[in-house]
Protein backbone atom coordinates (compact mmCIF):
# COMPACT_ATOMS: atom_id res chain seq x y z
CA UNK A 1 0.00 0.00 0.00
CA UNK A 2 2.74 2.45 1.04
CA UNK A 3 4.81 1.48 -2.00
CA UNK A 4 1.86 2.32 -4.22
CA UNK A 5 1.43 5.72 -2.56
CA UNK A 6 5.14 6.53 -2.81
CA UNK A 7 5.11 5.43 -6.45
CA UNK A 8 2.13 7.65 -7.25
CA UNK A 9 3.68 10.63 -5.44
CA UNK A 10 6.94 10.07 -7.32
CA UNK A 11 5.19 9.96 -10.68
CA UNK A 12 3.20 13.09 -9.81
CA UNK A 13 6.39 14.91 -8.79
CA UNK A 14 8.07 13.99 -12.08
CA UNK A 15 5.03 15.23 -14.02
CA UNK A 16 4.99 18.51 -12.08
CA UNK A 17 8.72 19.03 -12.67
CA UNK A 18 8.28 18.32 -16.38
CA UNK A 19 5.37 20.77 -16.60
CA UNK A 20 7.36 23.43 -14.73
CA UNK A 21 10.34 22.99 -17.06
CA UNK A 22 8.05 23.21 -20.07
CA UNK A 23 6.38 26.40 -18.80
CA UNK A 24 9.75 28.00 -18.02
CA UNK A 25 11.03 27.04 -21.47
CA UNK A 26 7.97 28.59 -23.17
CA UNK A 27 8.40 31.75 -21.10
CA UNK A 28 12.08 31.87 -22.08
CA UNK A 29 11.16 31.47 -25.74
CA UNK A 30 8.54 34.20 -25.47
CA UNK A 31 11.09 36.55 -23.89
CA UNK A 32 13.54 35.86 -26.71
CA UNK A 33 10.88 36.60 -29.32
CA UNK A 34 9.90 39.79 -27.49
CA UNK A 35 13.54 40.92 -27.30
CA UNK A 36 13.97 40.21 -31.02
CA UNK A 37 10.88 42.27 -31.81
CA UNK A 38 12.35 45.18 -29.86
CA UNK A 39 15.80 44.81 -31.45
CA UNK A 40 14.99 44.05 -35.09
CA UNK A 41 12.71 45.55 -37.71
CA UNK A 42 9.47 43.63 -38.18
CA UNK A 43 9.33 43.65 -41.95
CA UNK A 44 8.06 41.36 -44.70
CA UNK A 45 11.01 42.17 -46.97
CA UNK A 46 12.78 38.91 -47.92
CA UNK A 47 16.57 38.67 -48.00
CA UNK A 48 18.19 36.57 -50.73
CA UNK A 49 21.47 34.77 -49.97
CA UNK A 50 23.62 34.09 -53.05
CA UNK A 51 26.59 31.72 -52.98
CA UNK A 52 29.66 32.09 -55.17
CA UNK A 53 31.41 29.94 -57.78
CA UNK A 54 31.04 26.21 -56.96
CA UNK A 55 28.98 27.14 -53.91
CA UNK A 56 26.46 24.81 -52.30
CA UNK A 57 23.62 24.97 -49.80
CA UNK A 58 26.28 24.97 -47.07
CA UNK A 59 28.09 28.07 -48.36
CA UNK A 60 25.74 30.64 -46.82
CA UNK A 61 24.14 28.35 -44.26
CA UNK A 62 26.15 29.65 -41.31
CA UNK A 63 25.02 33.23 -41.90
CA UNK A 64 21.43 32.06 -42.24
CA UNK A 65 21.67 29.98 -39.06
CA UNK A 66 23.07 32.89 -37.04
CA UNK A 67 20.18 35.07 -38.21
CA UNK A 68 17.74 32.36 -37.08
CA UNK A 69 19.54 31.96 -33.74
CA UNK A 70 19.20 35.71 -33.15
CA UNK A 71 15.45 35.39 -33.79
CA UNK A 72 15.65 37.73 -36.76
CA UNK A 73 13.28 35.38 -38.58
CA UNK A 74 11.55 32.04 -38.33
CA UNK A 75 10.95 31.75 -42.06
CA UNK A 76 13.71 30.27 -44.23
CA UNK A 77 13.02 29.07 -47.76
CA UNK A 78 15.51 27.32 -50.04
CA UNK A 79 15.16 28.30 -53.71
CA UNK A 80 16.68 25.63 -55.92
CA UNK A 81 17.40 26.72 -59.49
CA UNK A 82 18.05 23.94 -62.00
CA UNK A 83 20.17 24.19 -65.14
CA UNK A 84 17.14 25.31 -67.15
CA UNK A 85 16.47 28.17 -64.74
CA UNK A 86 13.39 26.56 -63.21
CA UNK A 87 12.87 27.48 -59.56
CA UNK A 88 11.64 25.12 -56.85
CA UNK A 89 10.99 26.24 -53.28
CA UNK A 90 11.71 24.04 -50.29
CA UNK A 91 9.75 25.35 -47.34
CA UNK A 92 7.39 28.30 -47.47
CA UNK A 93 6.93 31.76 -46.08
CA UNK A 94 4.19 31.99 -43.49
CA UNK A 95 1.33 34.40 -44.06
CA UNK A 96 2.79 36.96 -41.65
CA UNK A 97 6.46 36.15 -42.21
CA UNK A 98 8.89 38.57 -40.59
CA UNK A 99 12.28 39.17 -42.23
CA UNK A 100 12.09 35.97 -44.30
CA UNK A 101 15.29 34.51 -45.76
CA UNK A 102 15.55 32.96 -49.22
CA UNK A 103 18.66 30.85 -49.66
CA UNK A 104 19.33 30.53 -53.40
CA UNK A 105 21.11 27.36 -54.55
CA UNK A 106 22.16 26.99 -58.19
CA UNK A 107 22.42 23.51 -59.66
CA UNK A 108 24.89 24.83 -62.23
CA UNK A 109 27.15 26.38 -59.63
CA UNK A 110 30.12 26.84 -61.96
CA UNK A 111 28.31 28.90 -64.59
CA UNK A 112 30.53 31.82 -65.61
CA UNK A 113 28.01 33.48 -67.94
CA UNK A 114 26.91 36.39 -65.77
CA UNK A 115 23.84 37.09 -67.89
CA UNK A 116 22.67 33.52 -67.30
CA UNK A 117 23.24 33.84 -63.56
CA UNK A 118 21.40 37.17 -63.58
CA UNK A 119 18.46 35.55 -65.35
CA UNK A 120 18.31 32.82 -62.72
CA UNK A 121 18.29 35.41 -59.94
CA UNK A 122 15.45 37.19 -61.72
CA UNK A 123 13.55 33.90 -61.96
CA UNK A 124 13.76 33.50 -58.19
CA UNK A 125 12.62 37.08 -57.58
CA UNK A 126 9.76 36.76 -60.07
CA UNK A 127 8.55 33.54 -58.45
CA UNK A 128 8.64 35.20 -55.03
CA UNK A 129 6.65 38.06 -56.51
CA UNK A 130 4.06 35.71 -58.00
CA UNK A 131 3.74 33.44 -54.97
CA UNK A 132 4.17 35.88 -52.09
CA UNK A 133 3.52 39.27 -53.73
CA UNK A 134 6.80 40.77 -52.52
CA UNK A 135 7.49 44.38 -53.47
CA UNK A 136 11.12 44.69 -52.43
CA UNK A 137 14.07 42.59 -51.26
CA UNK A 138 17.54 42.59 -49.72
CA UNK A 139 20.51 40.55 -50.87
CA UNK A 140 23.62 39.02 -49.30
CA UNK A 141 26.19 37.70 -51.78
CA UNK A 142 29.59 36.04 -51.50
CA UNK A 143 32.44 36.04 -54.03
CA UNK A 144 31.19 35.55 -57.60
CA UNK A 145 27.63 35.87 -56.34
CA UNK A 146 28.36 39.59 -56.11
CA UNK A 147 29.13 40.03 -59.80
CA UNK A 148 26.20 37.80 -60.73
CA UNK A 149 23.99 40.14 -58.74
CA UNK A 150 25.71 43.20 -60.23
CA UNK A 151 24.78 41.79 -63.64
CA UNK A 152 21.20 41.30 -62.41
CA UNK A 153 21.04 44.96 -61.45
CA UNK A 154 22.53 45.94 -64.79
CA UNK A 155 20.03 43.82 -66.73
CA UNK A 156 16.90 44.16 -64.60
CA UNK A 157 17.52 46.77 -61.88
CA UNK A 158 15.66 49.48 -63.80
CA UNK A 159 12.58 47.32 -64.36
CA UNK A 160 9.96 48.87 -62.10
CA UNK A 161 7.59 45.93 -62.59
CA UNK A 162 9.99 43.79 -60.53
CA UNK A 163 10.50 44.00 -56.75
CA UNK A 164 13.03 46.69 -55.88
CA UNK A 165 16.33 46.31 -54.02
CA UNK A 166 16.49 47.91 -50.55
CA UNK A 167 19.75 46.73 -48.98
CA UNK A 168 22.70 44.68 -50.16
CA UNK A 169 25.61 43.07 -48.34
CA UNK A 170 28.62 42.24 -50.51
CA UNK A 171 31.13 39.74 -49.08
CA UNK A 172 34.49 39.21 -50.82
CA UNK A 173 33.25 40.78 -54.04
CA UNK A 174 35.17 39.99 -57.24
CA UNK A 175 34.21 43.22 -59.00
CA UNK A 176 37.55 43.83 -60.73
CA UNK A 177 39.01 40.37 -60.91
CA UNK A 178 40.25 37.27 -59.11
CA UNK A 179 43.81 36.46 -58.06
CA UNK A 180 45.41 34.06 -60.53
CA UNK A 181 42.67 34.57 -63.11
CA UNK A 182 43.07 38.13 -64.34
CA UNK A 183 45.08 39.72 -61.55
CA UNK A 184 48.20 38.97 -59.50
CA UNK A 185 48.89 39.87 -55.89
CA UNK A 186 49.44 43.61 -55.29
CA UNK A 187 49.12 44.33 -59.01
CA UNK A 188 46.13 46.69 -58.94
CA UNK A 189 45.47 49.52 -56.50
CA UNK A 190 42.44 51.72 -55.92
CA UNK A 191 42.34 55.40 -55.05
CA UNK A 192 40.27 56.97 -52.28
CA UNK A 193 37.17 56.82 -54.49
CA UNK A 194 37.65 53.12 -55.24
CA UNK A 195 38.85 53.70 -58.80
CA UNK A 196 41.18 50.85 -59.82
CA UNK A 197 44.52 51.47 -61.53
CA UNK A 198 43.47 48.92 -64.14
CA UNK A 199 39.95 47.86 -65.06
CA UNK A 200 39.39 44.21 -65.95
CA UNK A 201 36.33 42.97 -67.84
CA UNK A 202 33.49 43.16 -67.00
CA UNK A 203 34.29 46.11 -64.72
CA UNK A 204 33.91 48.64 -67.52
CA UNK A 205 30.40 47.37 -68.23
CA UNK A 206 29.52 47.62 -64.54
CA UNK A 207 30.21 51.36 -64.72
CA UNK A 208 26.57 51.71 -65.77
CA UNK A 209 25.46 50.61 -62.30
CA UNK A 210 25.84 54.15 -60.99
CA UNK A 211 22.83 55.28 -63.02
CA UNK A 212 20.85 52.15 -62.11
CA UNK A 213 21.29 52.81 -58.37
CA UNK A 214 20.67 56.55 -58.63
CA UNK A 215 17.65 57.77 -56.69
CA UNK A 216 16.58 54.34 -55.43
CA UNK A 217 17.62 54.84 -51.78
CA UNK A 218 19.60 51.58 -51.76
CA UNK A 219 21.92 50.90 -48.81
CA UNK A 220 25.17 48.99 -49.38
CA UNK A 221 27.54 47.20 -46.99
CA UNK A 222 30.80 46.07 -48.62
CA UNK A 223 32.74 43.45 -46.63
CA UNK A 224 36.22 42.17 -47.50
CA UNK A 225 39.10 40.39 -45.78
CA UNK A 226 42.86 40.70 -45.44
CA UNK A 227 44.74 37.62 -44.22
CA UNK A 228 47.70 39.88 -43.34
CA UNK A 229 50.31 37.98 -45.34
CA UNK A 230 51.37 41.01 -47.37
CA UNK A 231 49.12 40.22 -50.35
CA UNK A 232 46.37 42.69 -49.31
CA UNK A 233 43.83 40.02 -50.14
CA UNK A 234 41.67 37.31 -48.62
CA UNK A 235 43.97 34.82 -50.43
CA UNK A 236 41.62 34.62 -53.44
CA UNK A 237 40.35 38.14 -54.03
CA UNK A 238 42.37 41.33 -53.68
CA UNK A 239 41.10 44.09 -51.43
CA UNK A 240 41.35 46.41 -54.43
CA UNK A 241 38.93 44.23 -56.40
CA UNK A 242 36.38 44.26 -53.59
CA UNK A 243 36.84 47.96 -52.80
CA UNK A 244 36.38 48.94 -56.45
CA UNK A 245 32.61 48.62 -55.89
CA UNK A 246 32.76 52.10 -54.37
CA UNK A 247 33.78 53.64 -57.69
CA UNK A 248 31.11 51.70 -59.58
CA UNK A 249 28.32 53.06 -57.41
CA UNK A 250 29.70 56.51 -56.61
CA UNK A 251 27.27 58.63 -54.62
CA UNK A 252 24.21 56.79 -55.96
CA UNK A 253 23.46 54.64 -52.89
CA UNK A 254 21.62 56.18 -49.96
CA UNK A 255 24.40 54.76 -47.80
CA UNK A 256 27.67 53.01 -48.63
CA UNK A 257 29.83 51.43 -45.94
CA UNK A 258 32.98 49.29 -46.04
CA UNK A 259 34.09 46.83 -43.36
CA UNK A 260 37.49 45.18 -43.44
CA UNK A 261 38.26 42.02 -41.47
CA UNK A 262 41.75 40.75 -40.76
CA UNK A 263 43.48 37.47 -39.93
CA UNK A 264 42.74 33.81 -40.58
CA UNK A 265 38.96 34.27 -40.24
CA UNK A 266 39.13 36.87 -43.01
CA UNK A 267 40.20 34.25 -45.57
CA UNK A 268 37.96 34.11 -48.63
CA UNK A 269 35.93 31.03 -47.70
CA UNK A 270 36.11 31.77 -43.98
CA UNK A 271 34.40 35.14 -44.27
CA UNK A 272 30.91 33.65 -44.58
CA UNK A 273 31.62 31.56 -41.47
CA UNK A 274 32.95 34.49 -39.45
CA UNK A 275 30.84 35.40 -36.37
CA UNK A 276 31.78 39.09 -36.63
CA UNK A 277 30.69 39.18 -40.27
CA UNK A 278 27.40 37.53 -39.30
CA UNK A 279 26.74 40.04 -36.52
CA UNK A 280 27.62 43.04 -38.69
CA UNK A 281 25.38 41.70 -41.45
CA UNK A 282 22.48 41.32 -39.02
CA UNK A 283 22.93 44.84 -37.65
CA UNK A 284 23.06 46.35 -41.13
CA UNK A 285 20.04 44.51 -42.52
CA UNK A 286 17.65 44.27 -39.59
CA UNK A 287 18.57 46.36 -36.54
CA UNK A 288 16.11 49.09 -35.62
Coordinates of C-alpha atoms in Angstrom, one line a residue:
X1 CA 0.0 0.0 0.0
X2 CA 2.7 2.4 1.0
X3 CA 4.8 1.5 -2.0
X4 CA 1.9 2.3 -4.2
X5 CA 1.4 5.7 -2.6
X6 CA 5.1 6.5 -2.8
X7 CA 5.1 5.4 -6.5
X8 CA 2.1 7.7 -7.3
X9 CA 3.7 10.6 -5.4
X10 CA 6.9 10.1 -7.3
X11 CA 5.2 10.0 -10.7
X12 CA 3.2 13.1 -9.8
X13 CA 6.4 14.9 -8.8
X14 CA 8.1 14.0 -12.1
X15 CA 5.0 15.2 -14.0
X16 CA 5.0 18.5 -12.1
X17 CA 8.7 19.0 -12.7
X18 CA 8.3 18.3 -16.4
X19 CA 5.4 20.8 -16.6
X20 CA 7.4 23.4 -14.7
X21 CA 10.3 23.0 -17.1
X22 CA 8.0 23.2 -20.1
X23 CA 6.4 26.4 -18.8
X24 CA 9.8 28.0 -18.0
X25 CA 11.0 27.0 -21.5
X26 CA 8.0 28.6 -23.2
X27 CA 8.4 31.8 -21.1
X28 CA 12.1 31.9 -22.1
X29 CA 11.2 31.5 -25.7
X30 CA 8.5 34.2 -25.5
X31 CA 11.1 36.6 -23.9
X32 CA 13.5 35.9 -26.7
X33 CA 10.9 36.6 -29.3
X34 CA 9.9 39.8 -27.5
X35 CA 13.5 40.9 -27.3
X36 CA 14.0 40.2 -31.0
X37 CA 10.9 42.3 -31.8
X38 CA 12.4 45.2 -29.9
X39 CA 15.8 44.8 -31.4
X40 CA 15.0 44.0 -35.1
X41 CA 12.7 45.6 -37.7
X42 CA 9.5 43.6 -38.2
X43 CA 9.3 43.7 -41.9
X44 CA 8.1 41.4 -44.7
X45 CA 11.0 42.2 -47.0
X46 CA 12.8 38.9 -47.9
X47 CA 16.6 38.7 -48.0
X48 CA 18.2 36.6 -50.7
X49 CA 21.5 34.8 -50.0
X50 CA 23.6 34.1 -53.0
X51 CA 26.6 31.7 -53.0
X52 CA 29.7 32.1 -55.2
X53 CA 31.4 29.9 -57.8
X54 CA 31.0 26.2 -57.0
X55 CA 29.0 27.1 -53.9
X56 CA 26.5 24.8 -52.3
X57 CA 23.6 25.0 -49.8
X58 CA 26.3 25.0 -47.1
X59 CA 28.1 28.1 -48.4
X60 CA 25.7 30.6 -46.8
X61 CA 24.1 28.3 -44.3
X62 CA 26.2 29.6 -41.3
X63 CA 25.0 33.2 -41.9
X64 CA 21.4 32.1 -42.2
X65 CA 21.7 30.0 -39.1
X66 CA 23.1 32.9 -37.0
X67 CA 20.2 35.1 -38.2
X68 CA 17.7 32.4 -37.1
X69 CA 19.5 32.0 -33.7
X70 CA 19.2 35.7 -33.2
X71 CA 15.4 35.4 -33.8
X72 CA 15.6 37.7 -36.8
X73 CA 13.3 35.4 -38.6
X74 CA 11.6 32.0 -38.3
X75 CA 11.0 31.8 -42.1
X76 CA 13.7 30.3 -44.2
X77 CA 13.0 29.1 -47.8
X78 CA 15.5 27.3 -50.0
X79 CA 15.2 28.3 -53.7
X80 CA 16.7 25.6 -55.9
X81 CA 17.4 26.7 -59.5
X82 CA 18.0 23.9 -62.0
X83 CA 20.2 24.2 -65.1
X84 CA 17.1 25.3 -67.2
X85 CA 16.5 28.2 -64.7
X86 CA 13.4 26.6 -63.2
X87 CA 12.9 27.5 -59.6
X88 CA 11.6 25.1 -56.9
X89 CA 11.0 26.2 -53.3
X90 CA 11.7 24.0 -50.3
X91 CA 9.7 25.4 -47.3
X92 CA 7.4 28.3 -47.5
X93 CA 6.9 31.8 -46.1
X94 CA 4.2 32.0 -43.5
X95 CA 1.3 34.4 -44.1
X96 CA 2.8 37.0 -41.7
X97 CA 6.5 36.2 -42.2
X98 CA 8.9 38.6 -40.6
X99 CA 12.3 39.2 -42.2
X100 CA 12.1 36.0 -44.3
X101 CA 15.3 34.5 -45.8
X102 CA 15.5 33.0 -49.2
X103 CA 18.7 30.8 -49.7
X104 CA 19.3 30.5 -53.4
X105 CA 21.1 27.4 -54.6
X106 CA 22.2 27.0 -58.2
X107 CA 22.4 23.5 -59.7
X108 CA 24.9 24.8 -62.2
X109 CA 27.1 26.4 -59.6
X110 CA 30.1 26.8 -62.0
X111 CA 28.3 28.9 -64.6
X112 CA 30.5 31.8 -65.6
X113 CA 28.0 33.5 -67.9
X114 CA 26.9 36.4 -65.8
X115 CA 23.8 37.1 -67.9
X116 CA 22.7 33.5 -67.3
X117 CA 23.2 33.8 -63.6
X118 CA 21.4 37.2 -63.6
X119 CA 18.5 35.6 -65.3
X120 CA 18.3 32.8 -62.7
X121 CA 18.3 35.4 -59.9
X122 CA 15.5 37.2 -61.7
X123 CA 13.5 33.9 -62.0
X124 CA 13.8 33.5 -58.2
X125 CA 12.6 37.1 -57.6
X126 CA 9.8 36.8 -60.1
X127 CA 8.5 33.5 -58.5
X128 CA 8.6 35.2 -55.0
X129 CA 6.6 38.1 -56.5
X130 CA 4.1 35.7 -58.0
X131 CA 3.7 33.4 -55.0
X132 CA 4.2 35.9 -52.1
X133 CA 3.5 39.3 -53.7
X134 CA 6.8 40.8 -52.5
X135 CA 7.5 44.4 -53.5
X136 CA 11.1 44.7 -52.4
X137 CA 14.1 42.6 -51.3
X138 CA 17.5 42.6 -49.7
X139 CA 20.5 40.5 -50.9
X140 CA 23.6 39.0 -49.3
X141 CA 26.2 37.7 -51.8
X142 CA 29.6 36.0 -51.5
X143 CA 32.4 36.0 -54.0
X144 CA 31.2 35.6 -57.6
X145 CA 27.6 35.9 -56.3
X146 CA 28.4 39.6 -56.1
X147 CA 29.1 40.0 -59.8
X148 CA 26.2 37.8 -60.7
X149 CA 24.0 40.1 -58.7
X150 CA 25.7 43.2 -60.2
X151 CA 24.8 41.8 -63.6
X152 CA 21.2 41.3 -62.4
X153 CA 21.0 45.0 -61.5
X154 CA 22.5 45.9 -64.8
X155 CA 20.0 43.8 -66.7
X156 CA 16.9 44.2 -64.6
X157 CA 17.5 46.8 -61.9
X158 CA 15.7 49.5 -63.8
X159 CA 12.6 47.3 -64.4
X160 CA 10.0 48.9 -62.1
X161 CA 7.6 45.9 -62.6
X162 CA 10.0 43.8 -60.5
X163 CA 10.5 44.0 -56.7
X164 CA 13.0 46.7 -55.9
X165 CA 16.3 46.3 -54.0
X166 CA 16.5 47.9 -50.5
X167 CA 19.7 46.7 -49.0
X168 CA 22.7 44.7 -50.2
X169 CA 25.6 43.1 -48.3
X170 CA 28.6 42.2 -50.5
X171 CA 31.1 39.7 -49.1
X172 CA 34.5 39.2 -50.8
X173 CA 33.2 40.8 -54.0
X174 CA 35.2 40.0 -57.2
X175 CA 34.2 43.2 -59.0
X176 CA 37.6 43.8 -60.7
X177 CA 39.0 40.4 -60.9
X178 CA 40.2 37.3 -59.1
X179 CA 43.8 36.5 -58.1
X180 CA 45.4 34.1 -60.5
X181 CA 42.7 34.6 -63.1
X182 CA 43.1 38.1 -64.3
X183 CA 45.1 39.7 -61.6
X184 CA 48.2 39.0 -59.5
X185 CA 48.9 39.9 -55.9
X186 CA 49.4 43.6 -55.3
X187 CA 49.1 44.3 -59.0
X188 CA 46.1 46.7 -58.9
X189 CA 45.5 49.5 -56.5
X190 CA 42.4 51.7 -55.9
X191 CA 42.3 55.4 -55.1
X192 CA 40.3 57.0 -52.3
X193 CA 37.2 56.8 -54.5
X194 CA 37.7 53.1 -55.2
X195 CA 38.8 53.7 -58.8
X196 CA 41.2 50.8 -59.8
X197 CA 44.5 51.5 -61.5
X198 CA 43.5 48.9 -64.1
X199 CA 39.9 47.9 -65.1
X200 CA 39.4 44.2 -66.0
X201 CA 36.3 43.0 -67.8
X202 CA 33.5 43.2 -67.0
X203 CA 34.3 46.1 -64.7
X204 CA 33.9 48.6 -67.5
X205 CA 30.4 47.4 -68.2
X206 CA 29.5 47.6 -64.5
X207 CA 30.2 51.4 -64.7
X208 CA 26.6 51.7 -65.8
X209 CA 25.5 50.6 -62.3
X210 CA 25.8 54.1 -61.0
X211 CA 22.8 55.3 -63.0
X212 CA 20.9 52.1 -62.1
X213 CA 21.3 52.8 -58.4
X214 CA 20.7 56.6 -58.6
X215 CA 17.7 57.8 -56.7
X216 CA 16.6 54.3 -55.4
X217 CA 17.6 54.8 -51.8
X218 CA 19.6 51.6 -51.8
X219 CA 21.9 50.9 -48.8
X220 CA 25.2 49.0 -49.4
X221 CA 27.5 47.2 -47.0
X222 CA 30.8 46.1 -48.6
X223 CA 32.7 43.4 -46.6
X224 CA 36.2 42.2 -47.5
X225 CA 39.1 40.4 -45.8
X226 CA 42.9 40.7 -45.4
X227 CA 44.7 37.6 -44.2
X228 CA 47.7 39.9 -43.3
X229 CA 50.3 38.0 -45.3
X230 CA 51.4 41.0 -47.4
X231 CA 49.1 40.2 -50.4
X232 CA 46.4 42.7 -49.3
X233 CA 43.8 40.0 -50.1
X234 CA 41.7 37.3 -48.6
X235 CA 44.0 34.8 -50.4
X236 CA 41.6 34.6 -53.4
X237 CA 40.4 38.1 -54.0
X238 CA 42.4 41.3 -53.7
X239 CA 41.1 44.1 -51.4
X240 CA 41.4 46.4 -54.4
X241 CA 38.9 44.2 -56.4
X242 CA 36.4 44.3 -53.6
X243 CA 36.8 48.0 -52.8
X244 CA 36.4 48.9 -56.5
X245 CA 32.6 48.6 -55.9
X246 CA 32.8 52.1 -54.4
X247 CA 33.8 53.6 -57.7
X248 CA 31.1 51.7 -59.6
X249 CA 28.3 53.1 -57.4
X250 CA 29.7 56.5 -56.6
X251 CA 27.3 58.6 -54.6
X252 CA 24.2 56.8 -56.0
X253 CA 23.5 54.6 -52.9
X254 CA 21.6 56.2 -50.0
X255 CA 24.4 54.8 -47.8
X256 CA 27.7 53.0 -48.6
X257 CA 29.8 51.4 -45.9
X258 CA 33.0 49.3 -46.0
X259 CA 34.1 46.8 -43.4
X260 CA 37.5 45.2 -43.4
X261 CA 38.3 42.0 -41.5
X262 CA 41.8 40.8 -40.8
X263 CA 43.5 37.5 -39.9
X264 CA 42.7 33.8 -40.6
X265 CA 39.0 34.3 -40.2
X266 CA 39.1 36.9 -43.0
X267 CA 40.2 34.3 -45.6
X268 CA 38.0 34.1 -48.6
X269 CA 35.9 31.0 -47.7
X270 CA 36.1 31.8 -44.0
X271 CA 34.4 35.1 -44.3
X272 CA 30.9 33.7 -44.6
X273 CA 31.6 31.6 -41.5
X274 CA 33.0 34.5 -39.5
X275 CA 30.8 35.4 -36.4
X276 CA 31.8 39.1 -36.6
X277 CA 30.7 39.2 -40.3
X278 CA 27.4 37.5 -39.3
X279 CA 26.7 40.0 -36.5
X280 CA 27.6 43.0 -38.7
X281 CA 25.4 41.7 -41.5
X282 CA 22.5 41.3 -39.0
X283 CA 22.9 44.8 -37.7
X284 CA 23.1 46.4 -41.1
X285 CA 20.0 44.5 -42.5
X286 CA 17.7 44.3 -39.6
X287 CA 18.6 46.4 -36.5
X288 CA 16.1 49.1 -35.6

